[in-house]
GROMACS .gro file of C-alpha atoms in nm:
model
  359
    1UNK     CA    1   0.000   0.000   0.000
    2UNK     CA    2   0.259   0.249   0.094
    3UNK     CA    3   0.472   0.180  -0.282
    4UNK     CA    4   0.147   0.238  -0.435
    5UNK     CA    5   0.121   0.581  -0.239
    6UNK     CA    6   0.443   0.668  -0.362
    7UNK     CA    7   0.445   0.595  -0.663
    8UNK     CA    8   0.107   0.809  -0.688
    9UNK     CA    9   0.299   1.095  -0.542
   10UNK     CA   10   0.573   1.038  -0.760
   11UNK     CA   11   0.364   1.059  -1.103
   12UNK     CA   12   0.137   1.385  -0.942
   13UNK     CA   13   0.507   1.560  -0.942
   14UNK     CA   14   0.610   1.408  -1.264
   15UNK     CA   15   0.325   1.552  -1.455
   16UNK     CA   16   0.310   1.869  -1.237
   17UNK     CA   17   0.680   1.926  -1.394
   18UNK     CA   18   0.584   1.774  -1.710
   19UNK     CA   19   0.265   2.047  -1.762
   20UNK     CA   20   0.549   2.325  -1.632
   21UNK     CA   21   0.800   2.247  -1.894
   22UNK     CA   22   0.495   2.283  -2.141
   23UNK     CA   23   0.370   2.588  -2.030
   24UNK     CA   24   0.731   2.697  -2.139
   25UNK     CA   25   0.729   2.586  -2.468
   26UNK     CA   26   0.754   2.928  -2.694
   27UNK     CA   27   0.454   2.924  -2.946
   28UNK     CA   28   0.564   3.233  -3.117
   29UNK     CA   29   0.812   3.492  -3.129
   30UNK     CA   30   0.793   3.897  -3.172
   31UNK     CA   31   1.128   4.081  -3.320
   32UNK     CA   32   1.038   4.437  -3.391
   33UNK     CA   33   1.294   4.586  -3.176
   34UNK     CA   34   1.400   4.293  -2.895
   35UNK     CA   35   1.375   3.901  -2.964
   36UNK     CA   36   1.033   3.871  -2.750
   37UNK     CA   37   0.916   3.471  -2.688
   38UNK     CA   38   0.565   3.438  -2.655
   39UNK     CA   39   0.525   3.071  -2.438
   40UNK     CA   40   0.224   2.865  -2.393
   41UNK     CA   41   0.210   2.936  -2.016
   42UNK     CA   42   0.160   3.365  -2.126
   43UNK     CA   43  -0.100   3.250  -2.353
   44UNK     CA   44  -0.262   3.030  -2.078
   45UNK     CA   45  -0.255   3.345  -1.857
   46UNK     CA   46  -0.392   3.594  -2.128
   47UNK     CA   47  -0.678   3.316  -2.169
   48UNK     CA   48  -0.770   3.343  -1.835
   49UNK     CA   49  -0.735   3.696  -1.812
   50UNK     CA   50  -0.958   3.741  -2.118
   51UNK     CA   51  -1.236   3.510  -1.947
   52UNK     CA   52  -1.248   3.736  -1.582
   53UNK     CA   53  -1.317   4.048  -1.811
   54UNK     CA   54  -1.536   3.882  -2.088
   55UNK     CA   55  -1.747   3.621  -1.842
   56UNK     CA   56  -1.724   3.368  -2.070
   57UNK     CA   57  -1.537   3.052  -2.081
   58UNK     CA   58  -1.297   3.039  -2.411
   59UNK     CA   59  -1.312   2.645  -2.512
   60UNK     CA   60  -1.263   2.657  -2.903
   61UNK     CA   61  -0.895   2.586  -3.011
   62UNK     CA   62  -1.006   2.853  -3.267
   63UNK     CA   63  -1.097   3.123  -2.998
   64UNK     CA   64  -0.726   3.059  -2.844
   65UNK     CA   65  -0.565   3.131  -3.133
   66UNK     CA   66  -0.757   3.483  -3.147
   67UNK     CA   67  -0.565   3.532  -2.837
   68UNK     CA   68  -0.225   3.445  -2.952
   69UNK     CA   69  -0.269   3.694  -3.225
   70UNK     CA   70  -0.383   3.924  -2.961
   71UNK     CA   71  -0.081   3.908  -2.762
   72UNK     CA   72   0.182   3.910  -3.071
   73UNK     CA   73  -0.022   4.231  -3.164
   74UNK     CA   74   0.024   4.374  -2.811
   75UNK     CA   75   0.404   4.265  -2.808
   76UNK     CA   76   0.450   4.397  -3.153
   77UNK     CA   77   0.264   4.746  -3.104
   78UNK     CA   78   0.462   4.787  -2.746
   79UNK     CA   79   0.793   4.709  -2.903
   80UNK     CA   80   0.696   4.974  -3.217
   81UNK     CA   81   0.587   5.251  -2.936
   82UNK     CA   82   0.904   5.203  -2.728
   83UNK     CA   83   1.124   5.249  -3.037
   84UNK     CA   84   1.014   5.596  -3.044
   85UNK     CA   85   0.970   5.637  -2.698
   86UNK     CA   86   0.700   5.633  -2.609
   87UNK     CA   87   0.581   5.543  -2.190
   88UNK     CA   88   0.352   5.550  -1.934
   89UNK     CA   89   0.490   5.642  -1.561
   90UNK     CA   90   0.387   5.391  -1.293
   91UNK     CA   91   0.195   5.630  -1.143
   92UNK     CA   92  -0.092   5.604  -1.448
   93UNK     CA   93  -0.055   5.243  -1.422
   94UNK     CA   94  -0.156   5.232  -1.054
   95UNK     CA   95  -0.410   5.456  -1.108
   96UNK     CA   96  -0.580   5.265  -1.378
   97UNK     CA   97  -0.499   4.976  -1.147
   98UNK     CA   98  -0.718   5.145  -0.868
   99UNK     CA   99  -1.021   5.234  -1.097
  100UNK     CA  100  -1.037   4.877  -1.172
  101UNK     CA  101  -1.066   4.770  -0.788
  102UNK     CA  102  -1.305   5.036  -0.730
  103UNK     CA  103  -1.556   4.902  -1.027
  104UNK     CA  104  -1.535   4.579  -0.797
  105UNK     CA  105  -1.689   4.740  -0.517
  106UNK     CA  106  -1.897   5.024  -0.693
  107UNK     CA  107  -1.644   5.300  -0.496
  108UNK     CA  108  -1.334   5.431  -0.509
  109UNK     CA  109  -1.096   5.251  -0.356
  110UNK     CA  110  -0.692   5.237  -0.325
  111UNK     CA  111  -0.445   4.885  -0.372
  112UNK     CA  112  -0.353   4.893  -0.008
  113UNK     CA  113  -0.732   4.952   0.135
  114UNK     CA  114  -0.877   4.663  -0.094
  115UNK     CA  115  -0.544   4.448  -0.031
  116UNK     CA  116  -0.634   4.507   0.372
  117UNK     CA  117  -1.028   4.439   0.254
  118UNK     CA  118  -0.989   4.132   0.129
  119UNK     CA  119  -0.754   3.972   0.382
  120UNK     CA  120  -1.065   4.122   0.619
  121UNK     CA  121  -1.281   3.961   0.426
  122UNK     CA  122  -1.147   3.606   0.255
  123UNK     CA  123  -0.817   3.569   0.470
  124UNK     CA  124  -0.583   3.588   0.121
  125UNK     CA  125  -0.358   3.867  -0.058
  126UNK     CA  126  -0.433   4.036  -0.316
  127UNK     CA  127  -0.192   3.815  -0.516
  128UNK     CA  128  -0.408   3.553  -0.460
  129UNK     CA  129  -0.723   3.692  -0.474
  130UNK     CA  130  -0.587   3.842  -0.853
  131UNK     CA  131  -0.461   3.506  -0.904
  132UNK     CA  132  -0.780   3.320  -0.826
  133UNK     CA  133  -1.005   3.585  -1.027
  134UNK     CA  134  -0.734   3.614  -1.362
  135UNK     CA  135  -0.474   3.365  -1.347
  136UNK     CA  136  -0.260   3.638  -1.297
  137UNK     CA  137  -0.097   3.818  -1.001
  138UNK     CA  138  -0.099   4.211  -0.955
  139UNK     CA  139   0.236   4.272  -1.126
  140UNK     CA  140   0.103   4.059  -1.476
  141UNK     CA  141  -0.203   4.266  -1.422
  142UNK     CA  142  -0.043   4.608  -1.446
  143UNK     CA  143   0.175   4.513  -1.734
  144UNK     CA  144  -0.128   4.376  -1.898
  145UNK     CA  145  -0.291   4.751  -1.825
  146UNK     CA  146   0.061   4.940  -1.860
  147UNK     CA  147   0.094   4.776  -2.229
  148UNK     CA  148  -0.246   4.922  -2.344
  149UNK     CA  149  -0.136   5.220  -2.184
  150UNK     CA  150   0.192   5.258  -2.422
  151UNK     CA  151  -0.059   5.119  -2.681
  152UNK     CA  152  -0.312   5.395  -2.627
  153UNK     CA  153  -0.059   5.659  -2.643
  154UNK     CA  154   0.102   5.510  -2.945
  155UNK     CA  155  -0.197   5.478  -3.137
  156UNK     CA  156  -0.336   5.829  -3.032
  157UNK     CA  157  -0.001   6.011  -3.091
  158UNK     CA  158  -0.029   5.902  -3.451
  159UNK     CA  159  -0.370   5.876  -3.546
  160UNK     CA  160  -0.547   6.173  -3.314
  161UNK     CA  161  -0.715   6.366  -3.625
  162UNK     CA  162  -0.862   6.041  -3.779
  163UNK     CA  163  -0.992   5.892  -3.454
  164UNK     CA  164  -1.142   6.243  -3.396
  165UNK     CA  165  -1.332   6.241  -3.733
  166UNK     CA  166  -1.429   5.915  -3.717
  167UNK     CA  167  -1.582   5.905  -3.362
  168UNK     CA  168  -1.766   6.230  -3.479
  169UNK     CA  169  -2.112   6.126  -3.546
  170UNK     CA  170  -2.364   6.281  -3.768
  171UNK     CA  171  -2.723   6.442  -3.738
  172UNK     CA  172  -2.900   6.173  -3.869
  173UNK     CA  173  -2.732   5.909  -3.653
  174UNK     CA  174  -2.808   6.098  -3.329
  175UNK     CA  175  -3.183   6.159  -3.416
  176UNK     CA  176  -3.204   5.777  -3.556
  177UNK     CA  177  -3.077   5.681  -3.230
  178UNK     CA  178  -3.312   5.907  -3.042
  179UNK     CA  179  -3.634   5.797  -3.220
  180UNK     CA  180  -3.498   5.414  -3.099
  181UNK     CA  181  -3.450   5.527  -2.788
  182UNK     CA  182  -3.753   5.791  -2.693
  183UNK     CA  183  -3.972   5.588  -2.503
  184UNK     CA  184  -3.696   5.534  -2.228
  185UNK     CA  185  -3.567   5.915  -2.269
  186UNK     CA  186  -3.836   6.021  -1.969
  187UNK     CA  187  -3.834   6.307  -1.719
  188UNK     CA  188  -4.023   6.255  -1.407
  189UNK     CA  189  -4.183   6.519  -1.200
  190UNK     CA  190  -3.945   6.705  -0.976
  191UNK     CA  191  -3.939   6.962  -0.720
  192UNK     CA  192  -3.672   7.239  -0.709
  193UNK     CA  193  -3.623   7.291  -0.326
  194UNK     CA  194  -3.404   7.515  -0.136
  195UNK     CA  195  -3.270   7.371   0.160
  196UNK     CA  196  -3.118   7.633   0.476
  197UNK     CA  197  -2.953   7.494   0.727
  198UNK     CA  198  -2.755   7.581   1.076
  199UNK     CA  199  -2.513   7.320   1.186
  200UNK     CA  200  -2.540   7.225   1.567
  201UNK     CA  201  -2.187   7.360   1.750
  202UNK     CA  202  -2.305   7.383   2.103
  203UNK     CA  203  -2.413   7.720   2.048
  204UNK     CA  204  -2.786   7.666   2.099
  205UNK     CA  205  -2.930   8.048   2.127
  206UNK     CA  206  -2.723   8.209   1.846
  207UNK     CA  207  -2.816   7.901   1.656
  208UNK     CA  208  -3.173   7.874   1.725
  209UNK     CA  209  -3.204   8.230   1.684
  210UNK     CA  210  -2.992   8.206   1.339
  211UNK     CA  211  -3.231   7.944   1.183
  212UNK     CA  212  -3.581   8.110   1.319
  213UNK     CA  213  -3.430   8.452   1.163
  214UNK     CA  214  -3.369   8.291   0.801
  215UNK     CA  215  -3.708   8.128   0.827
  216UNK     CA  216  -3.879   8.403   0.939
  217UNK     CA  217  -3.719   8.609   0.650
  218UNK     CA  218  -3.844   8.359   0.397
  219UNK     CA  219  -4.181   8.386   0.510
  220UNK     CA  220  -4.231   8.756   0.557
  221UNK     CA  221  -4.063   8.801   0.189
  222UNK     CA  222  -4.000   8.493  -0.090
  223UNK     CA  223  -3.778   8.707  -0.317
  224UNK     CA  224  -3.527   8.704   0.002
  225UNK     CA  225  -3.417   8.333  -0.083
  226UNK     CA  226  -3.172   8.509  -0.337
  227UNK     CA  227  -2.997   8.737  -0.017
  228UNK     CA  228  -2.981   8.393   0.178
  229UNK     CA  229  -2.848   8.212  -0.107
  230UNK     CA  230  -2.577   8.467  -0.167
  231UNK     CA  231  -2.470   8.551   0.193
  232UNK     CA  232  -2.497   8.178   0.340
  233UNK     CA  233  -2.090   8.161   0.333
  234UNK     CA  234  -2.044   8.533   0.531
  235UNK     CA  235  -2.315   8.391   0.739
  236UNK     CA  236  -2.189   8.109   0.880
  237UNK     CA  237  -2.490   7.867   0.737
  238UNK     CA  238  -2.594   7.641   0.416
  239UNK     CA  239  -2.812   7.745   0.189
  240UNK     CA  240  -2.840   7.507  -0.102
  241UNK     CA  241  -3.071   7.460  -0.437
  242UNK     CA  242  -3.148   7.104  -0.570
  243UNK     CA  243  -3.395   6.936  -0.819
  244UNK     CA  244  -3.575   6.607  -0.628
  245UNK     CA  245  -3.743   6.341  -0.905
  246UNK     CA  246  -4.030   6.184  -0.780
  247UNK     CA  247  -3.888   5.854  -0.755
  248UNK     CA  248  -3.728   5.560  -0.519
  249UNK     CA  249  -3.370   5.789  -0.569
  250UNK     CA  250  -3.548   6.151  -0.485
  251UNK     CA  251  -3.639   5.962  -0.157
  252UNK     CA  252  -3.297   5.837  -0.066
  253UNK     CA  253  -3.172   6.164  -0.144
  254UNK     CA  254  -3.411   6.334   0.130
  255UNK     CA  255  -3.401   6.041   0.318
  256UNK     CA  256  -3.744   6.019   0.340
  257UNK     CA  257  -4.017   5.790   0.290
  258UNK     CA  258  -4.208   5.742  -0.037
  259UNK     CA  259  -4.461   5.891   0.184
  260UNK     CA  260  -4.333   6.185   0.308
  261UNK     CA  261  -4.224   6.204  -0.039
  262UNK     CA  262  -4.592   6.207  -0.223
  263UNK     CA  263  -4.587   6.471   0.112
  264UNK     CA  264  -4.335   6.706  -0.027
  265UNK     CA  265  -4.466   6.695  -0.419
  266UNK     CA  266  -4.845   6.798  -0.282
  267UNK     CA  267  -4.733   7.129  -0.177
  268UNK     CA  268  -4.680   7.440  -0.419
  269UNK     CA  269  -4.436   7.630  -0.539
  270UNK     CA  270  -4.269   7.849  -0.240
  271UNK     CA  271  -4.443   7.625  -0.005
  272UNK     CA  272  -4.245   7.644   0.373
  273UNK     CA  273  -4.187   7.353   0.567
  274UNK     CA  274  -4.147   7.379   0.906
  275UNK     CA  275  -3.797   7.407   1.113
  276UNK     CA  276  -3.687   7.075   1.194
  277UNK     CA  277  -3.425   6.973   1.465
  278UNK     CA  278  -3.182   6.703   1.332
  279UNK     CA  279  -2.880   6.537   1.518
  280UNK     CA  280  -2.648   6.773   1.370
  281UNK     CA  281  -2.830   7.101   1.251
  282UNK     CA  282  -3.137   7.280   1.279
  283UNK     CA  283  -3.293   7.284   0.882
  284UNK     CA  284  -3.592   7.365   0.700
  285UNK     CA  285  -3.701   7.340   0.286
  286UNK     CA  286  -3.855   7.579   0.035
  287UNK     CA  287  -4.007   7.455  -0.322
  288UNK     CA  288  -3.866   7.721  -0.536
  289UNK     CA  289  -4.019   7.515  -0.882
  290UNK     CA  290  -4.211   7.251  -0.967
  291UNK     CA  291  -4.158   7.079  -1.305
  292UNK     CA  292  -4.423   6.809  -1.462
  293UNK     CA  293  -4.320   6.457  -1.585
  294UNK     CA  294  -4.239   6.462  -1.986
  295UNK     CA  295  -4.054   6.247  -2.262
  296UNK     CA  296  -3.778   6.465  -2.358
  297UNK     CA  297  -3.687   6.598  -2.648
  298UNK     CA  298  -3.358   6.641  -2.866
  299UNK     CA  299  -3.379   7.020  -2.739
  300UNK     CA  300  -3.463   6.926  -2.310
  301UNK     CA  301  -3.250   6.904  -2.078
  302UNK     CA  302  -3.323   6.601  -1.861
  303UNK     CA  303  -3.116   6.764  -1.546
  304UNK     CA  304  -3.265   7.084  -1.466
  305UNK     CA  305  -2.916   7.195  -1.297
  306UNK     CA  306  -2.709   7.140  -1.570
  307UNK     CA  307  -2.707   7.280  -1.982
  308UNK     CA  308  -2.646   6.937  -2.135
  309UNK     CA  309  -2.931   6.838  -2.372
  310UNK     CA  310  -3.043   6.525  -2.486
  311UNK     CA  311  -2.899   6.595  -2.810
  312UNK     CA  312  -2.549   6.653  -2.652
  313UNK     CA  313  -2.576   6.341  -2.413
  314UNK     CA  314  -2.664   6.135  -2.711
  315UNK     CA  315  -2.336   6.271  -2.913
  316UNK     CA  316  -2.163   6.173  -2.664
  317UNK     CA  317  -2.237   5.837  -2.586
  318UNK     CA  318  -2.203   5.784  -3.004
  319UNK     CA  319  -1.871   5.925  -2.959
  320UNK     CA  320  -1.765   5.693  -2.741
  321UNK     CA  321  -1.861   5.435  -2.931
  322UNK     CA  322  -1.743   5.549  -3.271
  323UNK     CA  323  -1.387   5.642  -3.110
  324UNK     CA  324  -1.362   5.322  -2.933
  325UNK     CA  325  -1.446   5.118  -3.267
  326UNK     CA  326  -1.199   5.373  -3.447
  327UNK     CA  327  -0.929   5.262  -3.222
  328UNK     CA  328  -0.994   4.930  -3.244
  329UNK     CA  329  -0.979   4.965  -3.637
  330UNK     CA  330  -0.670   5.167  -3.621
  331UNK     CA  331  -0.480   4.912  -3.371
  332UNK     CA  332  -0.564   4.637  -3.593
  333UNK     CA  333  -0.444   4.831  -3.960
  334UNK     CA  334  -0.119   4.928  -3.803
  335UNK     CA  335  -0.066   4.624  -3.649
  336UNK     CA  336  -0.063   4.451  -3.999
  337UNK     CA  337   0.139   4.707  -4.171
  338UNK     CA  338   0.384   4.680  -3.930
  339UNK     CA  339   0.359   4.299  -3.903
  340UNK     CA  340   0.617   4.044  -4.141
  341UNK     CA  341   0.673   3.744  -4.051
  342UNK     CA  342   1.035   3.839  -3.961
  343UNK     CA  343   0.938   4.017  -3.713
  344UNK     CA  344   0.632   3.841  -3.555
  345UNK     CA  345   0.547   3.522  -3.661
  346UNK     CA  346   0.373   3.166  -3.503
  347UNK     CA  347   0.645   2.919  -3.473
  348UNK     CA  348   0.459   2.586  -3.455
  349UNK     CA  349   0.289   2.455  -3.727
  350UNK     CA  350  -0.085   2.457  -3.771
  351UNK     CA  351  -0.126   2.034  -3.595
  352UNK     CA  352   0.144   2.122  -3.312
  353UNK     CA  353  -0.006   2.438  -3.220
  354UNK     CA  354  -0.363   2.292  -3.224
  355UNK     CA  355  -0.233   2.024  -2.994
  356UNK     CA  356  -0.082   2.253  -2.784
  357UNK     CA  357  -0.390   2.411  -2.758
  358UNK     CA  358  -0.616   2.113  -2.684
  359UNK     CA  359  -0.618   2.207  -2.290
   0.00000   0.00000   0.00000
């Protein structure tokens, strides 16, 4: 019983070695600039990578080899913008590093408060929680994000006036994709409201009599909202317009109930609430405006507060689009004029590459 055990532990190592030597076989090989190996173990890693951003698992032997050429484009684009110099300073890698970490928790967050978060939380590092979410640790993952970095800059360096025009989208595409989009494109009725408020410093009579003066003020004379507004900093107190929708969010913002809510959006216009003590201020609300629920058009501008239209929100989500596709287009064309198989080129044949791919 015990040989058998041993032997067992013997062939576990064997093939752990074995499947290590594998991994680093080189598969392909960029020369731009440097001789740059690409191995079966970075295309494992890339795999995985690509599979914690897409969601999907990536089977096909055919799908794998999308991802070689992937890489030997990155390698061969990275070695192109560091032959004229092009970087990126650590300091824009970590920061792109962060953004990522924060859309994991839906806030902004730094390495070292997620690292401590997580060894809170699952008792690992962040090596191994990067590891066990991309197949690769935090120092492939920011080359991974500093190489499309140097890419970005490389590309956009050369190419800004063409990405420009093409991620410039025309009239008719922004009212085609407003007419697909109008039934969603809805306002719903809101309530301008100014709020005044007197933080709580210990100083109960000046305070007390601070807030009962600006209310007082208010309601002897509406048009003096504008002298409160303006002299709020010289006066030691907030005074503060907003637009509240009439919805689940306009009650979290008030922190209110839906009730108190349907409360607020039965009064009129220049309606007074009453003073009310909080923990940490004395406060009270005006409705300075009213607006009715409406499906917007090109011309509206869904946020009261701001001048952005629908038109302009619309161009710029077609933008984004457009530019990012105009990148994409622009990686890819340069890529293959730059690309000969001297200087980036598969090194297996087609059967040994699709067996080395068969994992």
């Amino acid at each position: 019983m015990k040989k058998k055990v041993f032997i067992a532990v013997m062939l576990v190592g064997f093939f752990g070695l074995l499947f290590a030597q594998n991994d680093l076989q080189v598969i392909a090989q960029v020369n731009l600039s440097k001789k740059e190996p690409i191995t079966l173990g970075q295309l494992k890693k890339l795999v995985k990578f690509a599979e914690s951003q897409g969601g999907v698992n990536i089977v096909a032997t055919s799908d794998k080899k999308l991802v070689l050429e992937s890489l030997m484009r990155t390698k061969l684009l990275v070695q192109a913008a560091e032959k004229e110099n092009i970087k990126v300073a650590n300091s824009q890698v970590d920061a792109e590093f962060n953004n990522a970490l924060s859309a994991i928790v839906n806030s902004p967050i730094t390495e070292s408060e997620f690292a401590k978060m997580i060894k809170q939380k699952e008792n690992i590092s962040l090596d191994e929680f990067m590891k066990k979410q991309t197949g690769n640790t935090v120092e492939e993952v920011k080359k991974i994000i500093k190489d499309n970095l140097i890419i970005q800059n490389y590309i956009t360096s050369k190419n800004q006036a063409e990405i420009l025009r093409m991620a410039t989208p025309t009239d008719a595409q922004i009212r085609a994709y407003y007419e697909m989009k109008k039934g969603e494109l809805v306002r719903p009725d809101m309530v301008k409201m100014l709020f005044v408020a007197v933080e709580k410093k210990g100083k109960d009579k000046e305070e007390l009599d601070k807030i009962n003066e600006l209310h007082k003020k208010i309601k002897k004379n509406i048009k003096e909202i504008a002298n409160i507004k303006k002299n709020s900093e010289a006066g030691n107190y907030v005074a503060q317009e907003g637009y509240i929708p009439k919805t689940a969010e306009g009650a979290q913002l008030l922190n209110a109930s839906p009730e108190a809510l349907m409360e607020i959006f039965s009064k009129d216009v220049n309606h007074i609430f009453d003073i009310q003590d909080r923990v940490d201020s004395r406060q009270f609300f005006v409705i300075t405006e009213k607006l009715d629920a409406k499906i917007l058009t090109l011309s509206d501008v869904p946020d009261p507060s701001s001048t952005i239209t629908i038109y302009d929100q619309i161009k710029g989500l077609i933008s984004q689009s457009l530019a990012l596709n105009a990148f994409q287009s622009i990686i890819q064309t340069t890529y293959e004029s730059l690309r000969t198989d001297d200087n980036c080129k598969i090194i297996k044949t087609d059967s040994e590459l699709d067996k080395l791919l068969n994992w």
